[in-house]
GROMACS .gro file of C-alpha atoms in nm:
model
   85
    1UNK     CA    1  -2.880  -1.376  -2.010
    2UNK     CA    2  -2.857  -1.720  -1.788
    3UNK     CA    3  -2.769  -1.722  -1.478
    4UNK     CA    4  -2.409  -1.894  -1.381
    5UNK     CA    5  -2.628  -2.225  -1.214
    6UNK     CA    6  -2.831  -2.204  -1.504
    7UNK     CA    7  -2.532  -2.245  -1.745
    8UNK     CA    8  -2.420  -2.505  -1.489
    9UNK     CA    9  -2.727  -2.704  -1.518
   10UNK     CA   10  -2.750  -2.706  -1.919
   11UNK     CA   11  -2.367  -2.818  -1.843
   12UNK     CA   12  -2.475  -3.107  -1.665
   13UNK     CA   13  -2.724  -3.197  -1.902
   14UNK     CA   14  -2.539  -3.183  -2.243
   15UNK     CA   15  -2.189  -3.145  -2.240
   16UNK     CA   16  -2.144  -3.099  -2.615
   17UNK     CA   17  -2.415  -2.833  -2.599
   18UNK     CA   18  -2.231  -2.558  -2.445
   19UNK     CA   19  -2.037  -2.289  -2.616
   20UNK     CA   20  -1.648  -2.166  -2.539
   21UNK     CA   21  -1.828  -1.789  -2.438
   22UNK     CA   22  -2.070  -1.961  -2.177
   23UNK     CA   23  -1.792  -2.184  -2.025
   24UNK     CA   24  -1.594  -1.855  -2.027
   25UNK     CA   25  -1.808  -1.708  -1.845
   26UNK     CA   26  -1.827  -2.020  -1.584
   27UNK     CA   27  -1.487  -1.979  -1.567
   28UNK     CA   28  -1.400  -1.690  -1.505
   29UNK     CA   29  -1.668  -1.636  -1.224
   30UNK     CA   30  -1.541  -1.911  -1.058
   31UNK     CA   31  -1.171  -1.884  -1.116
   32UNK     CA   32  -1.100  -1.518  -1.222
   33UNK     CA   33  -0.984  -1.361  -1.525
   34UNK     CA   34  -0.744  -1.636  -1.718
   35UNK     CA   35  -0.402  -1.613  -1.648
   36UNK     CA   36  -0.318  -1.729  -2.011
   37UNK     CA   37  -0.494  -1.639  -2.292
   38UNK     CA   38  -0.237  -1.572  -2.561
   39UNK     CA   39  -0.280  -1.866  -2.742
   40UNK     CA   40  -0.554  -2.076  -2.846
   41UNK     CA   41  -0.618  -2.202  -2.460
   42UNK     CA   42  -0.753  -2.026  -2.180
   43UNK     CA   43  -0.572  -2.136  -1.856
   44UNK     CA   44  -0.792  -2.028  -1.542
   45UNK     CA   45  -0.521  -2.071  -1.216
   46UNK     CA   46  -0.697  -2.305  -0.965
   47UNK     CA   47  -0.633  -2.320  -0.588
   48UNK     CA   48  -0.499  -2.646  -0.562
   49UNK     CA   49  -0.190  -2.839  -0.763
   50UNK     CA   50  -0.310  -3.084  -1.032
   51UNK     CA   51  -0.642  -3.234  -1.119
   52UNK     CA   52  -0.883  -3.079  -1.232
   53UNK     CA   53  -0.758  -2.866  -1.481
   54UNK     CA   54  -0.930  -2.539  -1.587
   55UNK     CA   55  -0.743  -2.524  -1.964
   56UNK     CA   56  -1.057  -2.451  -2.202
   57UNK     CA   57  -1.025  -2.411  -2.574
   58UNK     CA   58  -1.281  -2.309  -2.834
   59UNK     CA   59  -1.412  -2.610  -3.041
   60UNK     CA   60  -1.567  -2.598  -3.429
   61UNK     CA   61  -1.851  -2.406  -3.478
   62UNK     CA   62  -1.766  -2.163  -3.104
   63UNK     CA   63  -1.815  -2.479  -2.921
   64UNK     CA   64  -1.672  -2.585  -2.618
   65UNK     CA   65  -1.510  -2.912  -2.656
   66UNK     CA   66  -1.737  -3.151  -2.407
   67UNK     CA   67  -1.420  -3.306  -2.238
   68UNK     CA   68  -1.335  -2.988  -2.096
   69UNK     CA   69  -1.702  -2.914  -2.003
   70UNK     CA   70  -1.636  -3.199  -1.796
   71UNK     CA   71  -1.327  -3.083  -1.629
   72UNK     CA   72  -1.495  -2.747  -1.533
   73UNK     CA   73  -1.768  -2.942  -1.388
   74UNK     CA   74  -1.579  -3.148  -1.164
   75UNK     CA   75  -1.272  -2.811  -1.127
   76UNK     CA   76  -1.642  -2.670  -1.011
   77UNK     CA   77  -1.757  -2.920  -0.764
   78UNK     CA   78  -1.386  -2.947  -0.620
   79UNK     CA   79  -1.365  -2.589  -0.536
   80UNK     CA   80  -1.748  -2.606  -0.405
   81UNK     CA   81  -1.591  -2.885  -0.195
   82UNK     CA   82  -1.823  -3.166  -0.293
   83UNK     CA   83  -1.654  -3.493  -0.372
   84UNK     CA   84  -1.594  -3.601  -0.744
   85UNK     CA   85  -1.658  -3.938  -0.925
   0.00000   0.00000   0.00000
């Protein structure tokens, strides 16, 4: 099983490459269990109002849609307290 920088890594590198369990899993060690999963969206509650969003949904295929990857990247990098492009 990879490693949460490992899945952070293969994030990095291909966006579209990623599927909605790994980014789950990103997710939810970063952020905690979702605090809405009822409908087709996961909504992971961040520390801090706004921008970035952590709203994931499952693409085609049990893809991750790569827009979102995105997001969690820079949600990621926020809460790691790096500065975002």
């Amino acid at each position: 099983m990879a490693s949460i920088e490992d899945l952070i890594a293969r994030m990095r590198e291909n966006p579209q490459g990623i599927r909605f369990s790994e980014l789950e899993k990103v997710c939810e060690h970063f952020f905690g269990s979702p605090r809405s999963k009822a409908t087709s969206h996961n909504v992971y509650k961040t520390p801090w109002p706004g921008e970035p969003r952590v709203n994931i949904q499952r693409d085609k295929g049990g893809k991750a849609k790569a827009y979102q990857v995105k997001q969690v990247l820079q949600a990621i990098n926020k809460k790691r307290g790096m500065d975002i492009d």
